[in-house]
Amino acid sequence: MAQNDDNLLKKIVAHAKEYGFVFPSSEIYDGLSATYDYGQNGVELKNNIKQYWWKSMVQMHENIVGIDAAIFMHPKTWKASGHVDAFNDPLIDNKDSKKRYRADVLIEDQIAKIENKIEKELNKAAKRFGESFDKDQYLETNPRVLGYKEKIKSIEDRMKAGLESGDLESIKQLILDLDIADPVSGSKNWTDVRQFNLMFSTELGSLADGANTIYLRPETAQGIFVNFLNVQKTGRMKIPFGIAQIGKAFRNEIIARQFIFRMREFEQMEMQFFVKPGEDKKWYEHWKETRIKWHKAMGISEESYRFHDHLQLAHYANAACDIEFRFPMGFKELEGIHSRTDFDLKAHEEHSGKKLQFFDQQDNQNYVPYVIETSIGLDRMFLAVMSSAYEEEKLEDGSERVVLKLPAALAPYKVAILPLMKRDGLPEKATEIMEELKYDFNCHYEEKDAIGKRYRRHDAIGTPYCVTVDHQTLEDQTVTIRERDSMAQERIPIADLNGKIAAYTSINQLLKKA
Ligand code: GAP
């Protein structure tokens, strides 16, 4: 996949719609910006990603349990967490195009352009030197690359200093100094930079009763913090232990674009791991390693992932990094790993007046635990999986196919059952096979259109196996099974189908590697 491939993103958006993965929300009313609905195939893929995450975090870890907290929380929660005062984005408007941008994103896009230049230098050098090319040495010694790296560092340092000190004038000056133009109009006529709070608010109760302003949660994590003691006590959990949750979060994103990458309503899969103070650094490294392993177990190219340390730490963190993924728009944040200290629990202690501490029997002392958080956007994971799976292939006979090479365990259907013809008892036999398999796998029965067309349809939604029932099946109880990626076909007994499909498509394959 080429970097910054807008064309690829457009193709994925179109494919996702045509094949029932993702639709624009309320499309008959022309849609609502940055909100999307998952269709019949999309919901299966999404549920499979959730299942992979949940099982690997909860089922595979004896010391991690799950919860499902409410979206609405007491308003004090968001005061305590710092979101009321500090959950802001620095925004800038272009006076000519009237478009609004996140100032830090404009600067980061500029950094990405310089990174692309480094990558181009690397590609050129790799071609020039061939086998003997030493990438690391080149990165450390080539004067042009060193110049680019220095430029990136100086931009990052200025941005970090400006954001951390809240000096928004210096952020505007950086945009002017970098000669950044509006990506839409090319204009460089910018307003000042302002802060904008991202939480959606609504009223609880009727206005006449003196309603309270409440917020739609901007992260699921706070539902975990406020339940820390409930879970610790009722689950008799001992530190270190974790609480995991999957759920919706809402942010009034100003620049919500790039399909499901940045939405106003999205889903998070978060885990808070409570540790003894002083052991936070060790566990932060542990979770960085564990999470990247989870990603790589899916078999997506390792080159598609990289770590990126946060330049500007959130108000609650003493260390933080992102796992970035090579999306069609370039490397972008997919998951955050944050060392959140004891900030949240202490803040909730202060605002609620309740103790949120752990009694350590070994040390005979109470303490407020430190927290390592892993937080991944489910929708971003969906886009990562879709975009790395999408392939347009030219076949030997000159024809073309679009195939979604999804990790088999995540595919919406594991197997399609296809009678070769709509007569001679073949549909009945196919239905009988489907009735057997459907207890273990999500199967799809199809008898319409020529068999080749049906294969193509299932390639396009990523079904790992197609099973064809023909006249020979009626005689010797065998079927043809066709594998999606190689398109290789083999004849096997019906009795072997279950074992073969399970061996390739079971989520356990991923869990064992993760
Ligand atoms: N509890 C920590 C937290 O919420 P975050 O980095 O703001 O941290 C975590 O968000 C993850 O949620 C991100 O890495 C991203 O995958 C996802 N995410 C955040 N905002 C999003 C949005 N507007 N649309 C889709 N996913 C989003």
PDB file of C-alpha atoms in Angstrom, residues 39 70 116 138 146 173 217 221 246 264 287 297 333 379 396 418 465 467 492:
ATOM      1  CA  GLY A  39     -23.952  -2.763   7.823  1.00  0.00           C
ATOM      2  CA  ALA A  70     -23.191   3.649  31.667  1.00  0.00           C
ATOM      3  CA  ASN A 116       7.974  11.218   3.481  1.00  0.00           C
ATOM      4  CA  TYR A 138      22.210   5.597   6.183  1.00  0.00           C
ATOM      5  CA  LEU A 146      20.154  14.323   9.086  1.00  0.00           C
ATOM      6  CA  GLN A 173       3.763  31.765  14.622  1.00  0.00           C
ATOM      7  CA  ARG A 217     -18.572  10.445  27.958  1.00  0.00           C
ATOM      8  CA  ALA A 221     -11.926   5.084  31.065  1.00  0.00           C
ATOM      9  CA  ILE A 246     -15.658  -1.775  25.322  1.00  0.00           C
ATOM     10  CA  ARG A 264     -18.009  12.192  16.646  1.00  0.00           C
ATOM     11  CA  TRP A 287       1.854  -3.228  28.052  1.00  0.00           C
ATOM     12  CA  ALA A 297      -0.483 -11.673  15.642  1.00  0.00           C
ATOM     13  CA  GLU A 333      -2.564   6.939  15.800  1.00  0.00           C
ATOM     14  CA  ASP A 379     -13.449   1.957  14.395  1.00  0.00           C
ATOM     15  CA  GLU A 396      -3.607 -15.201 -14.990  1.00  0.00           C
ATOM     16  CA  LEU A 418     -22.723 -22.892  -2.852  1.00  0.00           C
ATOM     17  CA  TYR A 465     -13.598 -20.588   2.204  1.00  0.00           C
ATOM     18  CA  VAL A 467     -17.647 -24.889  -0.471  1.00  0.00           C
ATOM     19  CA  ILE A 492     -12.521 -33.309   0.588  1.00  0.00           C
TER      20      ILE A 492
END
